[in-house]
Amino acid sequence: MITKLFSSTVILGILASGIRLATPYLYAAIGETFGQRSGVLNLGVEGQMLLGAFAAFYVSWRTGNLWLGLLAAIIVGAVMGLAMAFVTVNLHAEQGISGIGFYLFGLGMSDLLFQKLVGTVKTIQGFPALHIPVLSDIPVLGEVFFSHNILVYGAYALVPIAWFVLNKTTLGLKIRSIGENPQAADSLGISVAAVRYYTIIQGGILSGIAGASLSIGLLNVFQQNMTSGLGFIAVALVYFGAWRPLGVLGGALLFSMVNAFQLWLQVLGVPIPSDLAVMLPYVLTILVLVAAASKVRAPSALAKPFEREA
Amino acid sequence: MSHKQDVLPSARAHIETVEMRGITKRFPGVLANDHVDFDVHAGEVHALLGENGAGKSTLMKILYGLYQPDEGEIYINGQPVTIHSPSDAIRLGIGMIHQHFMLVETMTVAENVALGLPSSRGFLTDLDVVSQRILALADIYGLKIDPNAYIWQLSVGQQQRVEIIKALYRGASLLILDEPTAVLTPQEVDELFAIMRQMTQDGHALIFISHKLHEVIEISDRVTVLRDGRKIGTRPTSETTKSALANWMVGREVALTLDREPVEVGDVRLALENVHCGSDRGTPGLRGVSLEVRGGEILGIAGVSGNGQRELAEVITGLREVTEGKVILEGEDITALLPGERTDRGLSYIPEERMKDGIIQDFTVAENLILREHHKPPFSYRGFLNQRFISQHSAELIRAFRIKTPSQKTLAKNLSGGNIQKIVLARELARHPRVIIAAQPTRGLDIGATEYVREQLLEQRRQGVAVMLISEDLDEILALSDRIAVIYEGQIMDILPNENVSVERLGLLMAGVREPAEAQA
Ligand SMILES: Nc1ncnc2c1ncn2[C@@H]1O[C@H](COP(=O)(O)OP(=O)(O)OP(=O)(O)O)[C@@H](O)[C@H]1O
Ligand SMILES: [Mg+2]
């Protein structure tokens, strides 16, 4: 049975599903990376994802148009981001606590809406796999890399774009400076509030898409608390990736591969208690964070509200 | 040599005159500026003098748009202007070097300069173009700087140059320098003055704040004195002297010299035996330091900043690990003790970075005054603070040390720089210490407060306390110390009695040169 695990079909299967499963992590964690680089810790990612997942599912289900569903997730994410920005930037709320508030709101609200508007679990037809011409015909590799739905490709495209924006643009320079020393940025006439509004709203949008990638891309259903901690792992991945998009990519892949691995363990009926298998990625999160701790410094102003005196 | 206009991205409006009229600014319980008139024009250095808390930084922050005045107007070239924020100030051609630098440590010089400016490539950064312009600007003003260096790699003096370049790059025509020399070595001060002279020749207007009167005399054209938020007057610098300025500022006679009467020297209170330790940059911090301080004596530690002074204070107070050697307090080996245990044994510490290490910014003045002793009677009994005693004790210290604060309940961070230092001093001296480590105790203090602190240290010496005075100010070392140890690259070069020591000899030792005769011996 163990030997079956190492057959080429299984390994390729793990790779392909690992690549696919990294999608929600990537959207959410890249969004969080921007927020944290600007000094804002958003622990509400999970809630934003849940509402995004529901909005995408519901609108797609009602209209039959997946793109409208995705748009709904984006709008819901943006509104959640706007609320979060107002609370943290204008009201100087404690970011960790208000983030948890947003999480609980998203968790409860998405379930309530689901009960009221949908009722029972329904599946829909999500985004279909998009076989990239020529590339997807390559034996083996084509299946693993080039036969995913559009949201998966989008997630991977986001990584170099995020790197580029953070490191090569004037906006990226502003974001990084505000996360390190908002007083300095302020003294140069940069609006700390405006930049933080931007990163928090963008983070909300990406979390919304992350949710959509589950409900209308990977799983094609909506269920209560369907993200089950994924948003929190995305926050952890930002630390793991040392606040760099490439590091976040590495972390997301590692986790989704482990996740894919444990799913296959269960599929193949390897005699490991399934609860233990499910725990695997979470235990790994903790171990990796402990190992990564103190190697890289967090943005100095992370989670500190900014206020010009008097 | 290229000219400034060829280098700068965009020419700003030139400032011929700036006038502040009737500026008033109130903070809770404080009138920081009271109808102050102030003006500066192109080609001059106008010095702003005043005791700690007189309102100098406040006035300048108003000019730079960081604070809004409650009353008063600002005119540039005769036209009224309103300055709501730093970006307004920058647009009008005003630049400011803050008392506490405004740099992003994890970014490069070029990134810090480019920050917030439009780029020649639209939304993409143009750091290579910025770097070239920085080098060209640096060339004009004789500033040495590497645009690709990270800020954390630079010395304080170099960081200040980055601040100056930042302002020049933005086309600042008026530059405000708030205590720029407080953290510089004498050589760096000379370099700064050379840059400032070049700038005034170029038609810049400069405002210069300092507590060091000889600097004001040397560099400024006019002096304005503030006292308690009010303007006392403005005079041409050529018509005044150091002692006249001192008296004018404080409103009474100030003794600029101290008398250090002989005192009986007691037992060894603090000893270091061959102490080694690391530093923050991974280089060896201390490399075999041995010395002794006796009761009733002041041992001065002279040296150029960054030669191990910080590490020395930290190994004694327990904030840094000793890798080899021993620290001995009154005969007891305390090398392994925690900072708090050392404090309880009578060690007092006046840290160099008082904002960070000396106070808790969001605690009140009273709370900061009892930080060291709060867990002991009479400050607390069985874990309960004795508020009545604490407030009585705080009131006494505030009076004795002339701490300028609206109340005991004011947050420490709202006090002026010099008054924060007085909180630390009052706390550390009032507890009847056995040994005092004083690191740059008068940095940033006005002359009245400086005089007071020095007298206090001499008073402690008279009472038989052992004092280690770490200072980069040679005049201070010479005025207070009984013996002088010179530190260089983590080693003690020599320890000399403070009798007929020549400044030249100390200067050579501070540069790491032992006298030839001695080297042979
Ligand atoms: N943000 C603030 N909130 C409340 N009070 C303040 C604030 N800033 C300054 N003050 C008070 O205003 C007065 C003037 O302070 P200011 O910093 O202008 O003094 P200063 O002349 O620059 O002194 P120093 O030489 O010590 O730097 C002080 O009494 C200070 O306590
Ligand atoms: Mg000041």
XYZ file of C-alpha atoms in Angstrom, chain A residues 5 14 16 23 36 46 48-49 63 65 72 84 93 102 126 133 161 178 185 187 189 194 198 237 239 241:
26
model
C 2.110 6.107 -2.846
C -0.175 15.061 -5.803
C -1.265 18.589 -9.940
C -4.608 28.984 -5.385
C 1.619 43.912 6.228
C -10.743 34.240 6.703
C -13.390 38.076 3.865
C -12.765 34.774 2.107
C -27.312 34.062 -12.803
C -22.600 33.547 -14.960
C -19.556 39.819 -6.667
C -11.423 47.286 7.882
C -8.322 50.238 16.404
C -14.130 40.869 10.950
C -17.343 26.065 -11.634
C -2.845 25.032 -26.348
C 3.205 41.122 -10.495
C 5.076 53.230 5.513
C 6.932 58.904 5.015
C 7.321 64.013 6.850
C 4.279 64.484 2.363
C -4.314 56.771 1.587
C -5.219 51.081 -0.819
C 2.379 32.142 5.105
C 5.494 35.395 7.936
C 7.550 33.894 3.209
